[in-house]
């Protein structure tokens, strides 16, 4: 089990800026810390080995560790207010769509203080609606005795009337089914006079004495309302009408409208006291509400039909740990990938690497005297995979891989510690898809040394650590590049790219917002030269949160390789209102940006490329200078070849420029490499590597009208071949030939 | 329906797997492997890396989130191919009742 782990408050910073590091140590033992520059994070003895270079900074030293914990689970908090504590009768109502109703205890809404047994709480106990009441000495629990079903809407209501000495509960399904007994309406004697303590009102959770939140609820809630009298049964339906009838409005304490302020963490109260609320840990918004009727598929068209929030007991935004140390980046610190290396002093062989990126200075200073090439750090894609649990949760993962799943110690930890939050590939504990990912938590697969279950046989690297194969080659070649990140691109647009003649991508730059994609296209339109050194790039459309840094959203709409599917009617991002899903389904296939688009995937072994006639065109003579081989990349640390994992191909029907030259194409893939699902409208039995012409990677080049050019390798495994034979091989030679020509100022002519 | 392994008919595929546990397989062997690798998460064999690129221990998945992976420390391997063969035999036994040597 992991003894020490941590995170930084940001993934990227510029010289002069300060990064804070949060660390948790089991048993609160002392530890040491040091900053390292990450050159090569692959420990595979068949390759160059680890290259983590210590950097002397003020961080170097010993620290007293402490245990810190993440508190996952989303909820809504309404700050305590005198009006929230009616001293007499009240009614609470909400529409609910529970997803795990059978759990022991889930809190829907209330002001409950367990330590003093005081207040009130509407809960679901093993499927039954229940009202918990306390007067500070004793408590009373009333429950319906009927179990609710999962993923069905219910009107839930509770009221107390101290004057009459009565308490009522209503659990009414909006859709009745014959032989399904899930409806209840009961009235009982009120045994006590509830005394509500001055605590915050919480939705979808209850506070423990140590302020942690427990009893999380899984499912949707819609239109929670509080009245200061006991409503009659026949008034309940009207409580959900908007505008609310005047007779009810006069008794209103609060009515929270989840259909407003959807891109934010704020919840608007329609009531007379302005009791606006805050959402914690990013529950899913822009969710279809109880009254959604299919009339609108986009929440911005009829926000009143998207009045639901889906809460999950494993949502997480920001761990909120105390900082242990901070680093103000020295002005002369080279741009690059770094980590705070922390390890226990007591010889327990426990360590962690907290990865961060140093970008060029902001503003005009960052545009003077810089290298002419930059590596675009795919932080959005790193976030998408952050703490991926697919190998732990997906039944079919081994069959997909074609080999046994290999777990690292960090994977064993993730299996047991779900509180570190999920990846955009995961499902929540209730089976619903994870649509948000945040940077403010330990991300155990954004680390040097980490071998992923997903990387092919061999080094087994994926995303960040696979990208270090490129960092290492650049270092070996003595080529200095700036490191700029996706979130910088989102914030600054094309101006971030303009100082550079060449941009290099990582092995799998999969996730892009419209602003990021627009910026890349604009820069290419200005004559930029792009080296796309991976595959399955510019695939998913994402949205960045408008005010929370380092938070992204994906809606897995329509099709594509999907580990979960967005619900129909929930295809539009809550952060932006934009349509989600594949860029291909958004009218901008990756072919439009990099000439190639995702075509096939598989995770057992990689293969090689064979040169195509296009490689002999004089336009690309510079690429093959010193390369006489017909076969390219029949070696490598990732699956044993340069063409593997995920493969892209050229296709003019999908937007590949007509002047693109296919230089080489991969072949001889195994039958575990399959055509991607968005290519398959009708199932045929020839979709595998040995049968389908779509199972291939194309190595490609094209010039752009403004004198720039794009070089695309169409394979995630490409960079894993760079170091073969002491960096003397045709993959490295081709990559170097392209980079050196791209760095030269002479324009490419059309 | 999922494919049911016939130990008499499919026995000839065992050597093919042993020769090349990871990589291209004949369609008939792939069908057998799909059956062996399928099934529920609970009890599924996985490997836990105990020495990077050098040693792996067999383990079983608990089938539930939050529960520990059960390590089987007696079954330790120094290559992934060796582990594949060991698990193949375990699963073949479970599916057919036959021991493979």
PDB file of N, CA, C and O in Angstrom, chain A residues 43 117 145 156 194 209 316 343 350 356 377 382 582 643:
ATOM      1  N   UNK A  43      11.143   2.628 -16.866  1.00  0.00           N
ATOM      2  CA  UNK A  43      12.167   1.828 -16.167  1.00  0.00           C
ATOM      3  C   UNK A  43      12.503   0.541 -16.907  1.00  0.00           C
ATOM      4  O   UNK A  43      13.328  -0.249 -16.427  1.00  0.00           O
ATOM      5  N   UNK A 117     -28.453  14.287  18.010  1.00  0.00           N
ATOM      6  CA  UNK A 117     -29.758  13.752  17.603  1.00  0.00           C
ATOM      7  C   UNK A 117     -30.779  14.878  17.479  1.00  0.00           C
ATOM      8  O   UNK A 117     -31.857  14.853  18.077  1.00  0.00           O
ATOM      9  N   UNK A 145     -41.938   1.845   4.196  1.00  0.00           N
ATOM     10  CA  UNK A 145     -42.160   0.403   4.112  1.00  0.00           C
ATOM     11  C   UNK A 145     -42.259  -0.120   2.692  1.00  0.00           C
ATOM     12  O   UNK A 145     -42.483  -1.309   2.486  1.00  0.00           O
ATOM     13  N   UNK A 156     -41.223  12.838  -3.786  1.00  0.00           N
ATOM     14  CA  UNK A 156     -40.987  12.513  -2.384  1.00  0.00           C
ATOM     15  C   UNK A 156     -41.349  13.732  -1.538  1.00  0.00           C
ATOM     16  O   UNK A 156     -40.968  14.853  -1.871  1.00  0.00           O
ATOM     17  N   UNK A 194     -39.341  18.514  16.843  1.00  0.00           N
ATOM     18  CA  UNK A 194     -37.976  18.597  16.306  1.00  0.00           C
ATOM     19  C   UNK A 194     -37.316  19.935  16.624  1.00  0.00           C
ATOM     20  O   UNK A 194     -37.976  20.982  16.550  1.00  0.00           O
ATOM     21  N   UNK A 209     -19.388  14.667  12.853  1.00  0.00           N
ATOM     22  CA  UNK A 209     -18.855  15.641  13.814  1.00  0.00           C
ATOM     23  C   UNK A 209     -17.504  16.219  13.390  1.00  0.00           C
ATOM     24  O   UNK A 209     -17.178  17.362  13.692  1.00  0.00           O
ATOM     25  N   UNK A 316     -15.375  13.784  -7.003  1.00  0.00           N
ATOM     26  CA  UNK A 316     -14.319  14.517  -6.288  1.00  0.00           C
ATOM     27  C   UNK A 316     -13.842  15.660  -7.161  1.00  0.00           C
ATOM     28  O   UNK A 316     -13.596  15.483  -8.352  1.00  0.00           O
ATOM     29  N   UNK A 343       9.958  11.027  -0.577  1.00  0.00           N
ATOM     30  CA  UNK A 343      10.178   9.657  -0.140  1.00  0.00           C
ATOM     31  C   UNK A 343      10.401   9.604   1.363  1.00  0.00           C
ATOM     32  O   UNK A 343      10.876  10.571   1.960  1.00  0.00           O
ATOM     33  N   UNK A 350       9.234   3.840   0.184  1.00  0.00           N
ATOM     34  CA  UNK A 350       7.979   4.443  -0.268  1.00  0.00           C
ATOM     35  C   UNK A 350       8.279   5.825  -0.827  1.00  0.00           C
ATOM     36  O   UNK A 350       8.995   6.613  -0.201  1.00  0.00           O
ATOM     37  N   UNK A 356       4.602  18.089 -12.492  1.00  0.00           N
ATOM     38  CA  UNK A 356       4.115  19.397 -12.943  1.00  0.00           C
ATOM     39  C   UNK A 356       4.943  19.841 -14.147  1.00  0.00           C
ATOM     40  O   UNK A 356       5.976  19.246 -14.455  1.00  0.00           O
ATOM     41  N   UNK A 377       1.926  19.923 -24.209  1.00  0.00           N
ATOM     42  CA  UNK A 377       1.643  18.906 -23.195  1.00  0.00           C
ATOM     43  C   UNK A 377       0.139  18.651 -23.177  1.00  0.00           C
ATOM     44  O   UNK A 377      -0.638  19.572 -22.899  1.00  0.00           O
ATOM     45  N   UNK A 382      -4.249  13.923 -20.230  1.00  0.00           N
ATOM     46  CA  UNK A 382      -3.780  13.363 -18.950  1.00  0.00           C
ATOM     47  C   UNK A 382      -4.917  13.376 -17.925  1.00  0.00           C
ATOM     48  O   UNK A 382      -5.105  12.417 -17.162  1.00  0.00           O
ATOM     49  N   UNK A 582     -17.633  13.051 -30.256  1.00  0.00           N
ATOM     50  CA  UNK A 582     -16.463  13.041 -31.127  1.00  0.00           C
ATOM     51  C   UNK A 582     -16.382  14.339 -31.926  1.00  0.00           C
ATOM     52  O   UNK A 582     -17.404  14.851 -32.390  1.00  0.00           O
ATOM     53  N   UNK A 643       4.207   0.831 -34.870  1.00  0.00           N
ATOM     54  CA  UNK A 643       2.793   1.007 -35.223  1.00  0.00           C
ATOM     55  C   UNK A 643       1.962   0.139 -34.285  1.00  0.00           C
ATOM     56  O   UNK A 643       1.919  -1.089 -34.447  1.00  0.00           O
TER      57      UNK A 643
END
